[in-house]
Amino acid sequence: MRVLVKIFGPKYFGLDTYDVITLVLDLKEGATVGDVMEELEKRYPGLRQKLLRGEEIIPMHDIWVNGRSIYFLQGLKTALAEGDVVQIIPPFGG
């Protein structure tokens, strides 16, 4: 199945661009947000440690699935479906 992943503020995470990174990932059926994080860690080593402590999101960071925070879903165990959008959100303020 395919899911769309958007990484906002990639420079914050140590990636070499200021532009939003948009990826289409091909994942196995029944994949979870945790599986997305594993794939992203392969592509961008160190991203996981800048976003997570163990299985928990570092405070002020967030991961959304279809516009909903995984805090209100099943965390990294949140199941994904074909066409879902996963967004990686750095801390922000205004």
XYZ file of N, CA and C in Angstrom:
282
model
N 0.845 -1.181 0.000
C 0.000 0.000 0.000
C 0.883 1.235 0.000
N 0.339 2.306 -0.493
C 1.104 3.554 -0.569
C 0.553 4.579 0.405
N 1.480 5.258 1.097
C 1.108 6.372 1.963
C 1.976 7.567 1.599
N 1.439 8.746 1.799
C 2.152 9.986 1.556
C 2.729 10.463 2.879
N 3.987 10.850 2.880
C 4.642 11.356 4.090
C 5.158 12.763 3.796
N 4.862 13.689 4.714
C 5.366 15.052 4.597
C 6.145 15.380 5.862
N 7.370 15.857 5.672
C 8.201 16.264 6.802
C 8.298 17.785 6.751
N 7.649 18.439 7.713
C 7.671 19.893 7.792
C 8.894 20.338 8.591
N 9.466 21.477 8.218
C 10.633 21.998 8.930
C 11.801 21.045 8.915
N 12.139 20.486 7.756
C 13.191 19.462 7.735
C 14.546 19.967 8.243
N 14.826 21.234 8.081
C 16.109 21.779 8.565
C 16.208 21.612 10.086
N 15.075 21.737 10.777
C 15.038 21.538 12.235
C 15.527 20.131 12.602
N 15.172 19.151 11.763
C 15.545 17.769 12.029
C 16.939 17.430 11.500
N 17.666 18.441 11.011
C 19.016 18.221 10.537
C 19.101 17.784 9.088
N 17.994 17.889 8.362
C 18.002 17.521 6.947
C 18.441 18.727 6.125
N 18.924 18.470 4.937
C 19.614 19.507 4.167
C 18.690 20.313 3.254
N 17.557 20.750 3.751
C 16.651 21.579 2.967
C 15.709 22.326 3.897
N 15.216 23.454 3.418
C 14.191 24.186 4.149
C 12.800 23.831 3.639
N 12.732 23.230 2.448
C 11.450 22.908 1.827
C 10.838 21.672 2.465
N 9.519 21.648 2.515
C 8.809 20.466 3.006
C 9.237 19.272 2.162
N 9.577 18.171 2.825
C 9.922 16.935 2.113
C 8.649 16.125 1.953
N 8.375 15.718 0.729
C 7.192 14.909 0.438
C 7.649 13.606 -0.197
N 7.225 12.494 0.395
C 7.602 11.162 -0.077
C 6.369 10.298 -0.236
N 6.412 9.372 -1.168
C 5.409 8.316 -1.258
C 6.125 7.030 -0.866
N 5.625 6.386 0.181
C 6.228 5.133 0.641
C 5.347 3.961 0.271
N 5.949 2.899 -0.232
C 5.253 1.640 -0.463
C 5.495 0.767 0.755
N 4.427 0.465 1.469
C 4.512 -0.311 2.709
C 3.675 -1.570 2.605
N 3.960 -2.519 3.467
C 3.164 -3.747 3.504
C 1.783 -3.447 4.087
N 0.802 -4.245 3.701
C -0.534 -4.100 4.280
C -0.433 -4.245 5.791
N -1.189 -3.448 6.526
C -1.170 -3.502 7.978
C -0.042 -2.697 8.595
N 0.663 -1.901 7.780
C 1.769 -1.092 8.303
C 1.249 -0.069 9.306
N 2.152 0.379 10.169
C 1.818 1.340 11.217
C 2.691 2.590 11.082
N 2.410 3.573 11.895
C 3.244 4.770 11.944
C 4.672 4.376 12.342
N 4.816 3.404 13.212
C 6.143 2.917 13.586
C 6.917 2.399 12.381
N 6.224 1.729 11.457
C 6.871 1.248 10.233
C 7.328 2.419 9.368
N 6.526 3.475 9.322
C 6.923 4.679 8.588
C 8.201 5.254 9.205
N 8.241 5.311 10.530
C 9.427 5.855 11.198
C 10.669 5.010 10.903
N 10.514 3.698 10.833
C 11.643 2.829 10.492
C 12.147 3.132 9.090
N 11.228 3.296 8.147
C 11.613 3.600 6.772
C 12.278 4.970 6.677
N 11.739 5.947 7.390
C 12.336 7.278 7.375
C 13.734 7.269 7.994
N 13.923 6.456 9.024
C 15.239 6.368 9.662
C 16.270 5.789 8.689
N 15.855 4.862 7.829
C 16.759 4.312 6.817
C 17.183 5.400 5.831
N 16.237 6.247 5.460
C 16.515 7.297 4.472
C 17.221 8.504 5.081
N 16.865 8.808 6.326
C 17.400 9.985 7.015
C 17.907 9.568 8.399
N 19.089 8.943 8.452
C 19.613 8.478 9.745
C 19.644 9.604 10.785
N 19.172 9.289 11.975
C 19.141 10.255 13.069
C 17.807 10.950 13.235
N 16.917 10.843 12.234
C 15.613 11.507 12.331
C 14.815 10.988 13.530
N 14.825 9.692 13.730
C 14.049 9.098 14.820
C 14.433 9.691 16.176
N 15.727 9.806 16.450
C 16.154 10.306 17.766
C 15.838 11.776 17.953
N 15.614 12.508 16.864
C 15.250 13.918 16.970
C 13.758 14.103 17.168
N 12.995 13.033 16.974
C 11.538 13.101 17.078
C 10.988 12.247 18.225
N 11.677 11.152 18.531
C 11.154 10.184 19.506
C 12.162 9.880 20.603
N 11.654 9.540 21.772
C 12.427 8.952 22.858
C 11.786 7.595 23.115
N 12.465 6.568 22.653
C 11.866 5.233 22.730
C 10.659 5.181 21.814
N 9.508 4.924 22.397
C 8.270 4.840 21.624
C 7.390 6.068 21.806
N 7.916 7.099 22.446
C 7.138 8.311 22.727
C 7.669 9.500 21.942
N 6.769 10.353 21.500
C 7.160 11.574 20.808
C 7.725 12.556 21.822
N 8.836 13.199 21.467
C 9.412 14.240 22.319
C 8.377 15.360 22.438
N 8.136 15.879 23.647
C 7.154 16.959 23.807
C 7.407 18.111 22.831
N 6.349 18.696 22.367
C 6.305 19.815 21.424
C 6.473 19.365 19.969
N 6.775 18.107 19.711
C 6.838 17.553 18.361
C 5.533 16.800 18.137
N 5.236 16.443 16.898
C 4.020 15.666 16.674
C 4.107 14.899 15.363
N 3.292 13.870 15.284
C 3.087 13.108 14.057
C 1.581 13.046 13.856
N 1.139 13.409 12.667
C -0.294 13.380 12.356
C -0.560 12.328 11.290
N -1.713 11.723 11.392
C -2.218 10.836 10.343
C -3.554 11.413 9.909
N -3.612 11.806 8.659
C -4.830 12.409 8.094
C -5.324 13.571 8.953
N -4.383 14.398 9.430
C -4.729 15.593 10.177
C -5.026 15.391 11.649
N -4.821 14.171 12.166
C -5.049 13.897 13.592
C -3.758 13.447 14.241
N -3.479 14.006 15.403
C -2.274 13.645 16.139
C -2.336 12.193 16.583
N -1.194 11.505 16.478
C -1.182 10.120 16.953
C -1.285 10.047 18.471
N -1.147 11.198 19.171
C -1.418 11.230 20.610
C -2.845 10.765 20.888
N -3.760 11.069 19.970
C -5.173 10.751 20.149
C -5.579 9.495 19.396
N -4.618 8.826 18.801
C -4.868 7.569 18.104
C -4.155 6.474 18.903
N -3.401 5.622 18.256
C -2.687 4.551 18.977
C -1.173 4.754 18.951
N -0.737 6.008 18.929
C 0.697 6.275 18.933
C 1.372 5.657 17.725
N 2.569 5.129 17.922
C 3.313 4.525 16.817
C 2.652 3.255 16.302
N 1.710 2.704 17.058
C 0.985 1.504 16.629
C -0.237 1.844 15.779
N -0.448 3.115 15.485
C -1.577 3.531 14.656
C -1.477 2.863 13.287
N -2.502 2.104 12.934
C -2.539 1.406 11.648
C -2.800 2.396 10.522
N -2.187 2.121 9.395
C -2.350 2.966 8.215
C -3.099 2.217 7.124
N -3.692 2.982 6.221
C -4.407 2.417 5.082
C -3.932 3.093 3.805
N -4.198 2.475 2.700
C -3.853 3.027 1.387
C -4.293 4.487 1.294
N -3.360 5.350 0.880
C -3.681 6.752 0.662
C -3.604 7.644 1.888
N -3.296 7.087 3.050
C -3.180 7.925 4.245
C -2.045 8.927 4.080
N -2.152 10.041 4.826
C -1.120 11.069 4.824
C -0.540 11.148 6.230
N 0.766 10.951 6.332
C 1.484 11.040 7.603
C 2.315 12.316 7.543
N 2.149 13.172 8.573
C 2.869 14.434 8.623
C 3.757 14.461 9.862
N 5.021 14.812 9.677
C 5.987 14.945 10.758
C 6.079 16.446 11.065
N 5.777 16.812 12.312
C 5.656 18.233 12.686
C 6.692 18.588 13.754
N 7.579 19.545 13.463
C 8.509 20.017 14.489
C 7.791 20.975 15.446
N 8.435 21.334 16.550
C 7.807 22.334 17.424
C 7.684 23.665 16.681
N 6.643 24.392 17.001
C 6.475 25.704 16.384
C 5.775 26.623 17.354
N 5.903 27.882 17.134
C 5.260 28.875 17.990
C 5.001 30.134 17.194
N 4.349 31.022 17.835
C 4.060 32.232 17.080
C 3.749 33.385 17.978
